[in-house]
Coordinates of C-alpha atoms in Angstrom, one line a residue:
M150 CA -46.6 -24.8 38.9
N151 CA -48.1 -25.7 35.5
I152 CA -45.5 -27.9 33.7
Q153 CA -46.7 -26.9 30.2
R154 CA -46.5 -23.2 31.2
F155 CA -43.1 -23.8 32.6
T156 CA -41.9 -25.5 29.5
H157 CA -43.2 -22.7 27.3
S158 CA -41.5 -20.2 29.6
L159 CA -38.3 -22.1 29.4
K160 CA -38.4 -22.2 25.6
A161 CA -39.2 -18.5 25.5
C162 CA -36.2 -17.8 27.8
F163 CA -34.0 -20.0 25.6
I164 CA -35.1 -18.2 22.4
I165 CA -34.6 -14.7 24.0
G166 CA -31.2 -15.9 25.4
L167 CA -30.2 -17.1 21.9
L168 CA -31.2 -13.9 20.3
C169 CA -29.3 -11.9 22.9
C170 CA -26.3 -14.2 22.3
Q171 CA -26.6 -13.5 18.6
T172 CA -26.8 -9.8 19.2
V173 CA -23.6 -9.9 21.3
L174 CA -21.8 -12.0 18.8
A175 CA -22.9 -9.6 16.0
Q176 CA -21.5 -6.7 18.1
K177 CA -18.2 -8.5 18.6
A178 CA -17.7 -9.1 14.9
P179 CA -18.4 -5.9 13.0
T180 CA -17.3 -5.7 9.4
E181 CA -16.0 -3.0 7.1
N182 CA -19.4 -3.1 5.3
D183 CA -21.2 -2.0 8.5
Y184 CA -19.5 1.4 8.2
Y185 CA -18.5 1.9 4.6
K186 CA -20.6 0.4 1.8
I187 CA -19.4 -0.2 -1.7
V188 CA -22.0 0.8 -4.3
R189 CA -21.5 -0.1 -7.9
M190 CA -22.0 2.7 -10.5
A191 CA -23.7 1.7 -13.7
I192 CA -21.5 1.6 -16.8
P193 CA -23.2 1.5 -20.2
E194 CA -22.6 -1.6 -22.3
G195 CA -19.8 -1.1 -24.8
I196 CA -17.7 1.3 -22.7
T197 CA -14.5 -0.2 -21.4
L198 CA -14.0 2.1 -18.5
E199 CA -10.4 1.2 -17.4
V200 CA -10.1 4.2 -15.1
G201 CA -6.9 6.0 -15.4
G202 CA -8.0 9.4 -14.2
L203 CA -11.0 10.6 -12.0
V204 CA -12.0 14.1 -11.0
S205 CA -15.1 15.9 -9.8
L206 CA -16.2 19.0 -11.7
P207 CA -17.6 22.2 -10.2
N208 CA -21.1 21.5 -11.6
G209 CA -21.3 18.2 -9.8
D210 CA -20.5 16.0 -12.9
V211 CA -17.6 13.6 -12.9
A212 CA -14.8 13.3 -15.5
V213 CA -13.2 9.9 -16.1
S214 CA -10.2 9.2 -18.3
T215 CA -9.4 5.7 -19.5
R216 CA -6.3 3.8 -20.2
R217 CA -7.6 3.4 -23.8
G218 CA -7.4 7.2 -24.4
D219 CA -11.0 8.3 -23.9
V220 CA -12.4 10.9 -21.5
Y221 CA -16.1 10.7 -20.4
I222 CA -18.2 13.2 -18.6
I223 CA -20.7 11.4 -16.3
E224 CA -23.9 13.4 -15.6
N225 CA -26.4 12.5 -12.8
Y226 CA -24.0 9.9 -11.6
L227 CA -26.0 9.4 -8.4
S228 CA -29.0 8.2 -10.3
S229 CA -29.6 4.6 -11.4
K230 CA -29.1 5.6 -15.1
P231 CA -26.3 8.2 -15.3
T232 CA -25.4 9.7 -18.7
Y233 CA -22.0 9.1 -20.2
R234 CA -20.9 11.6 -22.7
K235 CA -17.6 11.1 -24.6
F236 CA -15.7 14.3 -24.2
A237 CA -12.3 13.3 -25.8
S238 CA -10.7 10.4 -27.6
G239 CA -7.6 9.2 -29.4
L240 CA -5.2 10.0 -26.5
H241 CA -2.3 7.8 -25.4
E242 CA -3.1 5.9 -22.1
I243 CA -4.3 8.7 -19.8
L244 CA -3.2 7.9 -16.3
G245 CA -4.4 11.1 -14.5
L246 CA -6.9 13.9 -14.9
A247 CA -7.1 17.3 -13.3
Y248 CA -9.4 20.3 -13.5
K249 CA -8.1 23.9 -13.5
D250 CA -9.7 27.2 -14.4
G251 CA -12.4 25.7 -16.6
Y252 CA -10.3 23.1 -18.4
L253 CA -9.4 19.5 -18.0
Y254 CA -5.7 18.5 -18.2
C255 CA -4.3 15.0 -18.6
A256 CA -0.9 13.2 -18.7
Q257 CA -0.4 11.1 -21.8
R258 CA 2.6 8.9 -22.3
G259 CA 4.6 11.8 -23.7
E260 CA 3.0 15.0 -22.8
L261 CA 0.8 17.1 -20.5
T262 CA -2.3 18.0 -22.6
K263 CA -4.9 20.7 -22.1
L264 CA -8.4 19.7 -23.4
V265 CA -10.2 22.6 -25.0
D266 CA -13.9 22.7 -26.1
Q267 CA -13.8 25.8 -28.2
N268 CA -17.3 25.9 -29.6
G269 CA -19.1 24.7 -26.4
D270 CA -20.7 21.6 -27.9
G271 CA -19.5 19.3 -25.1
K272 CA -16.6 17.7 -27.0
V273 CA -12.9 18.6 -27.3
D274 CA -11.9 20.2 -30.5
K275 CA -8.4 21.3 -29.5
Y276 CA -5.7 19.2 -27.9
Q277 CA -3.2 21.7 -26.7
T278 CA 0.3 20.5 -25.7
V279 CA 1.4 22.2 -22.5
Y280 CA 4.7 20.3 -22.3
S281 CA 6.1 17.2 -24.0
W282 CA 8.9 14.9 -22.7
P283 CA 11.0 12.2 -24.3
I284 CA 9.7 8.7 -24.7
S285 CA 11.6 5.6 -25.9
G286 CA 8.6 3.5 -26.8
H287 CA 9.2 1.1 -23.9
Y288 CA 5.9 -0.4 -22.8
H289 CA 6.4 0.4 -19.1
E290 CA 7.0 4.2 -19.5
Y291 CA 3.8 5.2 -17.9
S292 CA 3.2 8.8 -17.0
F293 CA 1.0 9.8 -14.1
G294 CA -0.8 13.0 -13.3
P295 CA -1.1 15.9 -13.2
K296 CA -1.7 17.1 -9.7
I297 CA -2.0 20.8 -9.2
G298 CA 0.1 22.7 -6.6
P299 CA -0.9 25.7 -4.6
D300 CA 0.9 28.0 -7.1
G301 CA -1.1 26.5 -10.0
S302 CA 1.8 24.4 -11.4
F303 CA 1.4 20.8 -12.5
Y304 CA 3.2 17.8 -11.0
V305 CA 3.7 14.8 -13.3
T306 CA 5.7 11.6 -12.5
G307 CA 7.2 9.0 -14.9
N308 CA 7.8 5.2 -14.5
V309 CA 11.2 3.7 -15.2
G310 CA 11.2 1.0 -17.9
F311 CA 11.7 -2.7 -17.3
G312 CA 13.0 -5.0 -20.0
N313 CA 13.2 -8.5 -21.3
S314 CA 15.3 -11.0 -19.4
D315 CA 15.9 -8.7 -16.5
W316 CA 12.4 -7.2 -16.4
W317 CA 12.8 -6.6 -12.7
A318 CA 15.6 -4.1 -13.1
G319 CA 14.3 -0.6 -13.7
K320 CA 16.0 1.5 -16.4
S321 CA 15.7 5.2 -17.3
L322 CA 16.1 5.0 -21.0
V323 CA 15.3 8.6 -21.8
P324 CA 15.6 11.8 -19.7
W325 CA 13.2 12.3 -16.7
R326 CA 12.0 8.7 -16.4
G327 CA 11.8 8.0 -12.7
W328 CA 11.5 11.7 -12.0
T329 CA 8.8 14.2 -10.9
M330 CA 8.5 17.1 -13.3
K331 CA 7.0 20.4 -12.2
I332 CA 5.4 22.2 -15.1
S333 CA 4.1 25.8 -15.2
A334 CA 0.8 26.7 -16.8
D335 CA 2.8 28.3 -19.7
G336 CA 4.8 25.2 -20.4
K337 CA 8.0 25.6 -18.6
M338 CA 9.3 22.4 -17.0
E339 CA 11.8 22.0 -14.1
P340 CA 13.0 18.6 -13.0
F341 CA 11.8 18.4 -9.4
A342 CA 12.9 15.1 -7.8
A343 CA 14.4 11.7 -8.8
G344 CA 14.6 8.2 -7.5
M345 CA 11.1 7.0 -8.4
R346 CA 10.4 3.5 -9.6
S347 CA 6.7 3.2 -10.3
P348 CA 5.1 6.4 -9.0
C349 CA 1.5 5.8 -9.8
G350 CA 0.2 7.3 -6.6
I351 CA 0.6 11.1 -6.4
G352 CA -1.3 13.7 -4.4
M353 CA -1.3 17.0 -2.5
V354 CA -1.4 16.9 1.3
D355 CA -1.8 20.2 3.1
G356 CA -0.5 21.9 -0.1
E357 CA 2.6 19.7 -0.3
F358 CA 3.4 17.1 -2.9
F359 CA 3.4 13.4 -1.9
Y360 CA 4.0 10.3 -4.0
G361 CA 3.6 6.6 -3.4
D362 CA 5.8 3.8 -4.8
N363 CA 5.6 0.1 -5.3
Q364 CA 7.7 -2.7 -3.9
G365 CA 10.3 -3.8 -6.4
D366 CA 14.0 -3.4 -7.1
W367 CA 15.5 -0.9 -4.6
Q368 CA 12.1 -0.6 -2.9
G369 CA 11.7 -2.9 0.0
S370 CA 7.9 -2.3 0.3
G371 CA 5.3 0.1 -0.8
F372 CA 5.2 3.6 0.9
I373 CA 4.2 7.2 0.6
S374 CA 6.7 10.0 0.9
H375 CA 6.7 13.8 1.1
V376 CA 8.7 15.1 -1.9
E377 CA 10.6 18.3 -2.0
K378 CA 12.7 19.8 -4.8
G379 CA 16.1 18.1 -5.1
D380 CA 15.0 14.9 -3.3
F381 CA 16.3 11.4 -4.2
L382 CA 13.7 8.8 -3.3
G383 CA 15.8 5.6 -3.7
H384 CA 15.8 4.2 -7.2
P385 CA 19.2 4.9 -8.8
A386 CA 18.2 4.4 -12.5
S387 CA 16.9 8.0 -12.7
L388 CA 20.3 9.4 -11.6
K389 CA 21.5 8.9 -15.1
W390 CA 20.3 12.4 -15.8
A391 CA 21.2 14.0 -12.4
D392 CA 24.3 15.7 -13.7
R393 CA 22.4 17.8 -16.3
P394 CA 22.6 21.5 -15.6
E395 CA 18.8 21.8 -14.9
S396 CA 18.8 19.0 -12.4
P397 CA 18.4 20.0 -8.7
V398 CA 19.4 16.5 -7.5
K399 CA 22.7 16.1 -5.8
M400 CA 22.9 12.3 -5.5
R401 CA 24.8 10.3 -8.2
K402 CA 24.5 6.7 -9.2
E403 CA 28.1 5.9 -8.3
M404 CA 27.5 7.1 -4.8
V405 CA 24.7 4.6 -4.3
F406 CA 26.7 1.8 -5.8
A407 CA 29.7 2.6 -3.6
Q408 CA 27.5 1.5 -0.7
V409 CA 25.3 -1.1 -2.3
D410 CA 26.9 -3.0 -5.2
P411 CA 24.2 -4.0 -7.6
K412 CA 26.2 -6.9 -9.2
D413 CA 24.9 -8.8 -12.2
N414 CA 21.7 -10.7 -12.1
P415 CA 21.5 -11.0 -8.3
F416 CA 18.6 -13.4 -8.6
V417 CA 20.7 -16.2 -10.0
K418 CA 23.3 -15.6 -7.3
P419 CA 21.5 -16.4 -4.0
E420 CA 24.8 -16.1 -2.1
Y421 CA 24.7 -12.4 -2.9
V422 CA 21.5 -12.0 -0.9
K423 CA 23.1 -13.9 2.0
N424 CA 26.4 -12.1 2.1
E425 CA 25.2 -8.6 1.4
A426 CA 26.0 -6.1 4.1
M427 CA 22.6 -4.7 5.0
T428 CA 21.8 -1.1 4.2
T429 CA 18.6 0.8 4.6
I430 CA 17.4 3.9 2.7
Y431 CA 17.1 5.7 6.1
E432 CA 20.8 4.9 7.0
L433 CA 21.9 6.0 3.6
G434 CA 20.4 9.4 4.1
K435 CA 20.9 9.8 7.8
K436 CA 24.5 8.6 8.2
T437 CA 26.2 7.9 4.8
Y438 CA 25.1 11.0 2.8
P439 CA 23.3 13.3 5.3
N440 CA 23.3 16.4 3.0
M441 CA 22.4 14.9 -0.3
G442 CA 18.6 15.1 -0.3
I443 CA 18.0 11.4 0.3
K444 CA 14.4 11.0 1.4
S445 CA 13.3 7.9 3.2
P446 CA 9.5 7.1 3.2
S447 CA 7.3 9.2 5.4
V448 CA 5.1 6.1 6.0
W449 CA 5.8 2.5 4.9
L450 CA 2.9 0.4 3.7
P451 CA 3.9 -3.2 4.8
H452 CA 3.9 -5.4 1.7
G453 CA 1.1 -8.0 1.7
I454 CA -0.7 -6.4 4.6
M455 CA -1.5 -2.9 3.3
G456 CA -1.1 -3.9 -0.3
V457 CA 1.2 -4.8 -3.1
S458 CA 0.9 -1.8 -5.6
T459 CA 0.4 1.7 -4.2
S460 CA -1.9 4.0 -6.2
E461 CA -3.9 7.2 -5.6
I462 CA -3.3 9.5 -2.6
I463 CA -6.2 11.7 -1.5
T464 CA -6.8 13.7 1.6
D465 CA -10.2 13.6 3.5
E466 CA -11.4 17.1 3.0
T467 CA -15.1 16.3 3.8
K468 CA -15.0 17.8 7.4
G469 CA -16.6 14.7 8.9
E470 CA -19.1 13.9 6.1
F471 CA -17.1 10.8 5.4
G472 CA -16.6 9.6 9.0
P473 CA -14.2 10.3 11.8
F474 CA -11.0 10.6 9.7
A475 CA -11.2 14.2 8.5
G476 CA -7.8 15.5 7.4
Q477 CA -6.2 12.1 7.1
V478 CA -4.9 10.5 3.9
F479 CA -6.4 7.6 2.0
V480 CA -4.1 5.5 -0.3
G481 CA -5.3 3.1 -2.9
D482 CA -3.8 -0.3 -3.8
Q483 CA -4.3 -1.7 -7.2
G484 CA -3.1 -5.3 -6.7
M485 CA -5.1 -6.0 -3.6
S486 CA -8.2 -4.0 -4.7
K487 CA -8.3 -2.0 -1.4
I488 CA -7.9 1.4 0.2
D489 CA -5.6 2.1 3.2
R490 CA -5.6 5.0 5.6
V491 CA -2.6 7.0 6.8
F492 CA -2.3 9.4 9.8
L493 CA 0.6 11.9 9.3
E494 CA 2.3 14.2 11.7
K495 CA 5.4 16.4 11.5
I496 CA 8.3 15.9 13.9
N497 CA 11.0 18.5 13.6
G498 CA 9.6 19.6 10.3
K499 CA 9.6 16.1 8.8
Y500 CA 6.6 13.9 8.0
Q501 CA 6.1 10.5 9.6
G502 CA 3.1 8.6 10.8
A503 CA 1.0 5.4 10.8
S504 CA -0.7 3.2 8.2
F505 CA -3.9 1.3 8.8
E506 CA -6.1 -1.0 6.7
F507 CA -9.4 0.7 5.8
R508 CA -11.6 -0.9 3.1
S509 CA -11.2 -4.0 0.9
G510 CA -13.4 -5.8 -1.6
F511 CA -13.5 -3.5 -4.6
R512 CA -14.4 -5.1 -7.9
S513 CA -11.2 -4.3 -9.7
G514 CA -7.7 -2.9 -8.9
V515 CA -8.1 0.5 -7.1
L516 CA -6.2 3.0 -9.2
R517 CA -8.0 6.4 -8.7
M518 CA -10.1 8.0 -6.1
A519 CA -11.9 11.4 -5.8
W520 CA -14.6 13.1 -3.7
G521 CA -18.1 13.3 -5.2
K522 CA -20.6 16.1 -4.8
D523 CA -22.2 14.2 -1.9
Q524 CA -18.8 14.1 0.0
Q525 CA -18.6 10.3 -0.5
M526 CA -15.6 8.7 -2.3
L527 CA -15.6 7.7 -6.0
V528 CA -13.3 4.8 -6.7
G529 CA -12.1 3.8 -10.2
G530 CA -10.4 0.5 -11.1
T531 CA -8.5 -1.4 -13.7
N532 CA -6.5 -4.6 -13.6
R533 CA -4.8 -4.7 -17.1
G534 CA -1.1 -4.9 -16.9
W535 CA -1.0 -5.7 -13.3
G536 CA -3.5 -8.3 -11.9
S537 CA -5.8 -7.6 -9.0
V538 CA -7.6 -9.5 -6.3
G539 CA -10.8 -7.9 -7.6
S540 CA -11.8 -10.2 -10.4
E541 CA -13.3 -7.7 -12.9
D542 CA -11.3 -5.9 -15.6
F543 CA -12.5 -2.5 -14.6
G544 CA -15.0 -0.7 -12.5
L545 CA -16.4 2.5 -11.1
E546 CA -17.8 2.5 -7.6
R547 CA -18.8 4.7 -4.7
L548 CA -17.7 4.2 -1.1
V549 CA -20.5 5.5 1.1
Y550 CA -20.2 6.2 4.8
T551 CA -23.2 4.7 6.7
G552 CA -23.1 7.2 9.6
K553 CA -21.9 4.6 12.2
I554 CA -18.6 5.3 13.8
P555 CA -16.3 2.2 13.8
F556 CA -14.1 1.4 16.8
E557 CA -10.7 2.1 15.3
M558 CA -7.3 3.5 16.1
K559 CA -7.9 7.0 14.7
A560 CA -4.3 8.0 15.1
I561 CA -0.9 6.9 16.5
R562 CA 1.4 9.6 17.7
A563 CA 5.1 9.3 18.5
M564 CA 6.2 10.2 22.0
V565 CA 9.6 10.6 23.6
D566 CA 9.2 7.3 25.5
G567 CA 6.5 5.4 23.4
F568 CA 3.3 6.2 21.5
E569 CA -0.1 7.6 22.1
I570 CA -3.1 5.8 20.5
E571 CA -6.2 7.9 19.8
F572 CA -9.4 5.9 19.4
T573 CA -12.6 6.8 17.5
Q574 CA -14.7 5.7 20.5
P575 CA -13.9 5.5 24.3
A576 CA -12.0 2.4 25.2
N577 CA -12.6 0.0 28.1
K578 CA -10.4 1.4 30.8
K579 CA -9.4 -1.9 32.4
L580 CA -8.4 -3.4 29.1
A581 CA -6.8 -0.3 27.7
E582 CA -4.5 0.0 30.8
D583 CA -3.5 -3.6 30.7
V584 CA 0.0 -3.7 29.1
N585 CA -0.5 -7.4 28.3
K586 CA -3.3 -6.4 25.8
Y587 CA -0.6 -4.9 23.5
E588 CA 2.0 -6.3 21.2
V589 CA 4.6 -3.9 19.8
F590 CA 7.6 -4.8 17.6
N591 CA 9.8 -2.9 15.1
Y592 CA 11.6 -3.9 12.0
T593 CA 13.0 -2.5 8.8
Y594 CA 13.6 -3.2 5.1
K595 CA 16.7 -3.7 3.1
Y596 CA 17.9 -1.2 0.5
H597 CA 19.2 -3.3 -2.3
P598 CA 18.7 -4.0 -6.0
V599 CA 16.8 -7.3 -5.3
Y600 CA 13.1 -7.2 -5.9
G601 CA 11.5 -6.2 -2.6
S602 CA 12.7 -7.1 0.9
P603 CA 11.6 -9.3 3.8
M604 CA 11.0 -7.6 7.1
V605 CA 14.4 -7.7 8.8
N606 CA 16.1 -6.9 12.1
R607 CA 12.9 -7.4 14.1
Q608 CA 13.0 -6.4 17.8
D609 CA 10.2 -6.8 20.2
N610 CA 9.2 -3.7 22.3
A611 CA 8.0 -4.5 25.8
V612 CA 5.0 -2.3 26.8
R613 CA 5.9 -1.1 30.3
G614 CA 3.0 1.2 31.0
A615 CA -0.4 2.2 29.7
K616 CA -2.6 5.1 30.9
L617 CA -6.0 6.0 29.4
S618 CA -7.3 9.6 29.3
E619 CA -10.3 10.7 31.2
D620 CA -12.5 10.6 28.2
G621 CA -11.3 7.2 27.2
L622 CA -10.2 8.3 23.7
R623 CA -6.4 8.3 24.2
V624 CA -4.0 5.8 25.7
R625 CA -0.4 6.7 26.4
L626 CA 2.0 3.7 26.0
V627 CA 5.5 3.6 27.4
I628 CA 7.6 1.1 25.6
D629 CA 11.2 -0.1 25.6
G630 CA 13.6 0.0 22.6
M631 CA 12.2 2.5 20.2
R632 CA 14.4 2.8 17.1
E633 CA 14.6 5.6 14.6
G634 CA 14.4 4.6 11.0
Y635 CA 12.2 1.5 11.8
V636 CA 8.6 0.6 11.4
H637 CA 6.9 0.0 14.7
A638 CA 4.0 -2.5 14.5
I639 CA 1.4 -1.6 17.2
K640 CA -1.3 -4.2 18.0
P641 CA -3.8 -3.4 20.8
D642 CA -5.8 -6.5 19.8
G643 CA -7.0 -7.1 23.3
V644 CA -8.6 -3.7 23.8
L645 CA -12.4 -3.4 23.5
S646 CA -14.7 -0.4 23.2
A647 CA -16.3 0.9 26.5
Q648 CA -19.9 1.1 25.4
E649 CA -20.5 -1.8 23.1
N650 CA -17.6 -4.0 24.2
I651 CA -16.6 -4.7 20.6
P652 CA -13.0 -5.2 19.3
L653 CA -11.2 -2.8 17.0
L654 CA -12.3 -3.2 13.4
H655 CA -8.6 -3.2 12.4
S656 CA -6.3 -4.1 15.2
S657 CA -2.9 -3.3 13.8
G658 CA -1.2 0.0 13.0
Y659 CA 2.3 0.5 11.5
Y660 CA 4.1 3.6 12.6
T661 CA 7.2 4.7 10.6
L662 CA 9.5 6.4 13.2
N663 CA 11.9 8.6 11.4
Q664 CA 12.5 10.8 14.4
I665 CA 11.8 10.3 18.1
P666 CA 10.3 13.6 19.3
A667 CA 11.4 15.6 22.3
G668 CA 9.1 16.1 25.3
E669 CA 8.3 15.0 28.8
K670 CA 8.2 11.3 29.7
A671 CA 4.9 9.9 30.8
N672 CA 4.2 9.9 34.5
I673 CA 3.0 6.3 34.5
P674 CA 3.9 3.4 36.9
L675 CA 6.1 0.9 35.0
V676 CA 5.5 -2.8 35.1
T677 CA 7.0 -5.9 33.5
P678 CA 4.5 -7.4 31.0
K679 CA 3.6 -11.1 31.2
R680 CA 2.8 -11.3 27.6
K681 CA 5.2 -13.1 25.3
P682 CA 5.7 -11.8 21.8
S683 CA 3.5 -13.7 19.3
K684 CA 4.6 -14.8 15.9
D685 CA 1.3 -14.4 14.1
V686 CA 0.5 -12.3 11.0
I687 CA 3.9 -11.7 9.4
D688 CA 6.8 -12.8 11.5
A689 CA 9.7 -10.5 10.8
G690 CA 11.9 -12.4 13.3
E691 CA 14.8 -13.1 10.9
K692 CA 17.6 -10.7 11.3
A693 CA 19.9 -9.8 8.4
N694 CA 22.6 -12.4 7.7
T695 CA 21.3 -14.9 10.2
P696 CA 21.1 -18.6 9.2
D697 CA 17.3 -18.5 8.9
N698 CA 17.6 -15.7 6.3
Q699 CA 20.1 -17.5 4.2
T700 CA 19.2 -19.4 1.0
K701 CA 22.2 -21.7 0.9
E702 CA 21.8 -25.0 2.5
A703 CA 24.1 -25.5 5.6
G704 CA 24.2 -29.3 5.5
P705 CA 22.2 -32.5 5.0
K706 CA 18.5 -31.9 5.4
K707 CA 15.5 -34.2 5.5
T708 CA 14.1 -34.7 2.0
A709 CA 11.5 -32.1 1.4
S710 CA 9.1 -34.4 -0.3
K711 CA 8.9 -36.6 2.9
Q712 CA 7.9 -33.7 5.1
V713 CA 4.3 -33.3 6.3
V714 CA 3.3 -29.7 6.3
T715 CA -0.1 -28.8 7.9
D716 CA -2.4 -26.1 6.4
K717 CA -1.9 -24.0 9.5
E718 CA 1.9 -24.2 9.2
A719 CA 1.7 -23.4 5.5
M720 CA -0.6 -20.4 6.1
A721 CA 1.9 -19.0 8.6
L722 CA 4.8 -19.3 6.2
L723 CA 2.8 -17.9 3.2
T724 CA 1.8 -15.0 5.4
K725 CA 5.3 -14.4 6.7
N726 CA 6.8 -14.3 3.2
T727 CA 3.9 -12.2 1.8
C728 CA 2.9 -14.9 -0.7
L729 CA -0.8 -14.4 0.1
A730 CA -0.6 -10.9 -1.2
C731 CA -0.8 -12.4 -4.7
H732 CA -2.1 -15.9 -4.3
K733 CA -5.0 -17.6 -2.7
V734 CA -5.6 -21.3 -2.0
N735 CA -8.7 -21.9 -4.1
E736 CA -9.2 -18.6 -6.0
R737 CA -7.5 -16.7 -8.7
A738 CA -5.9 -13.4 -7.5
V739 CA -2.9 -11.5 -8.9
G740 CA -1.5 -14.9 -9.5
P741 CA -3.0 -18.4 -9.9
A742 CA -4.5 -20.3 -7.0
Y743 CA -2.3 -22.8 -5.2
T744 CA -4.7 -25.6 -6.1
E745 CA -4.3 -24.7 -9.8
I746 CA -0.5 -24.8 -9.4
A747 CA -0.8 -28.2 -7.8
K748 CA -2.7 -29.6 -10.7
R749 CA 0.4 -29.1 -12.9
K750 CA 2.1 -31.9 -10.9
Y751 CA 5.4 -30.0 -10.4
S752 CA 7.8 -31.9 -8.2
V753 CA 8.9 -30.3 -4.9
A754 CA 12.3 -29.5 -6.4
Q755 CA 10.7 -27.9 -9.4
L756 CA 8.4 -25.7 -7.2
I757 CA 11.4 -24.5 -5.2
S758 CA 13.2 -23.6 -8.4
L759 CA 10.1 -21.8 -9.8
I760 CA 9.7 -19.8 -6.6
K761 CA 13.3 -18.7 -6.8
E762 CA 13.3 -18.1 -10.5
P763 CA 9.7 -17.8 -11.8
K764 CA 8.9 -18.5 -15.5
P765 CA 6.0 -16.1 -16.4
Q766 CA 5.6 -17.8 -19.7
N767 CA 4.2 -20.8 -17.9
W768 CA 1.1 -18.7 -17.0
P769 CA 0.3 -16.6 -20.0
D770 CA -3.2 -15.8 -18.7
F771 CA -1.8 -13.7 -15.9
A772 CA -0.7 -10.2 -16.8
T773 CA 1.6 -9.7 -13.8
P774 CA 4.9 -11.7 -13.8
M775 CA 5.9 -13.1 -10.5
A776 CA 9.0 -11.5 -8.9
P777 CA 11.9 -13.8 -8.0
M778 CA 11.6 -14.8 -4.3
S779 CA 15.3 -15.7 -3.8
H780 CA 15.3 -14.0 -0.3
V781 CA 12.9 -16.6 1.1
P782 CA 14.8 -18.9 3.6
Q783 CA 15.5 -22.3 2.1
K784 CA 13.7 -24.2 4.8
D785 CA 10.6 -22.0 4.3
L786 CA 10.8 -22.7 0.5
E787 CA 11.0 -26.5 1.2
K788 CA 7.9 -26.4 3.4
I789 CA 5.9 -24.2 1.1
A790 CA 6.8 -26.3 -2.0
T791 CA 5.9 -29.5 -0.1
W792 CA 2.5 -28.1 0.9
I793 CA 1.7 -27.0 -2.6
H794 CA 2.8 -30.4 -4.0
A795 CA 0.5 -32.2 -1.5
L796 CA -2.5 -30.1 -2.6
G797 CA -2.5 -32.2 -5.7
N798 CA -3.4 -35.3 -3.7
K799 CA -6.3 -33.6 -1.8

């Protein structure tokens, strides 16, 4: 054989083999951008488009309201040079926009306003008050909306206020702060529901009103919830007005405090967190006060995973033009500059379901979304007042479906003995029916006045059986230990697609199980899984009131400054305690980078103190004050502080 020809053939085979390897590797590592592309929309110089409201108009134009009180009509927005026409100005922080019967409506700080162009010149010449509500002048009294109900009425929500030294504690300083107000077209208002903290995200799903709230005092994590008249959603500050004759809400503040004592300044009393008898919002409504309208979240959005500040709620009404998730719900997150996806189902007339990550990487904090005339998503952003991972102060973008179907969990449904996962593409049968390819665990959040909650009362669920449907699109899982009122993390991270052999684009789903449905158990042979529960991502292993979850030192410990904490160990602790939701190692995010903190040469003891009791004045360039993290276990605090301190020497 000719040696030269053999050598050339060998090289050719090597190159072909390398290309094949690269193709396989590319198939195994798809990205969000392969399926949904973020396209920037041009914004003319001189326009500060801090998007507060966003709505498509019947003629194909787009209306955008800003936090600075302007309304713009954008014509030919799909072109490279869209036209921006100022339609209205001089309004007070518009955080919502709606179109009805030929008119735009917006929620200002203190009123629902109808914008009227009487002479047809393309500019508002009449600002008509539909209904006005009290305001105290507090900076945090944001008003959101409106959203329009099936009967033509308007839904508007109001933030509670936060103040001074106890900025973390929400206050309803004037009537209907922390409430949903339902307002008729002729200006009649009825208080609709109470218990809201920061209800920026509101929307209509199947003709029913939903809202999303943010982690904070009394709210363990972000969530979305179905809201009905008379509901109490958890934050007791709004109950100050519940005994008014027009109020439909039965709950009273003293009833909450009888179960969960707020005490004074819980952040400077870490023993309060340790000794507190754990209560959840689900238990409060299910067991303690079952007939008082207490509504626990329909779907929790795990803090630091799905986001840190829930925003817009919109339903995919594109009938498949935007991909395989028609009818599902998309939820924005302002702090993490991303959009999540929620699958909802009704069990015994009540909503519950699963949350999934969907698309990250937006230029600013995602505040508002709407559907454009091309059935693609419009996304408006701002980061003033609450920092965002997206580094720009504002932005307007389009999220465009490429036509490729990602391999995803399309839905997770509750079953009497487990769950059913529906995939967007057929799954590999051998892998999908291997119980060791799944991890399932459940946990909950505390209901207390402390800012947020760790994941508590974790319990691992053994997967005992898995059966794939004939078409490969649905796998029925039988699991042990399902618990009502708990979030069930479901991770089929070992399952690949049947055709391309690629992994799931997002391999975790979080199902909020408010009710276990009735039905027949699966006819699946049960086995004992070999897989041991992993402690990756966020480890919610601490149970309430166990030593690992206490902040008081139990005895002599090795001096924190002498510890050596590896980057891997630090990342695990930062993830577990949701620190990475607001901080990155080398980049500015909601808060400063850890390397920037290290440059300040704080001692380990000072860092521990600042984590427990942050001093926002130390970082005046960041709009979002850090919440006290007194619930973080002491030994975790020591290791995190030691690692940050050591960054200054690297």
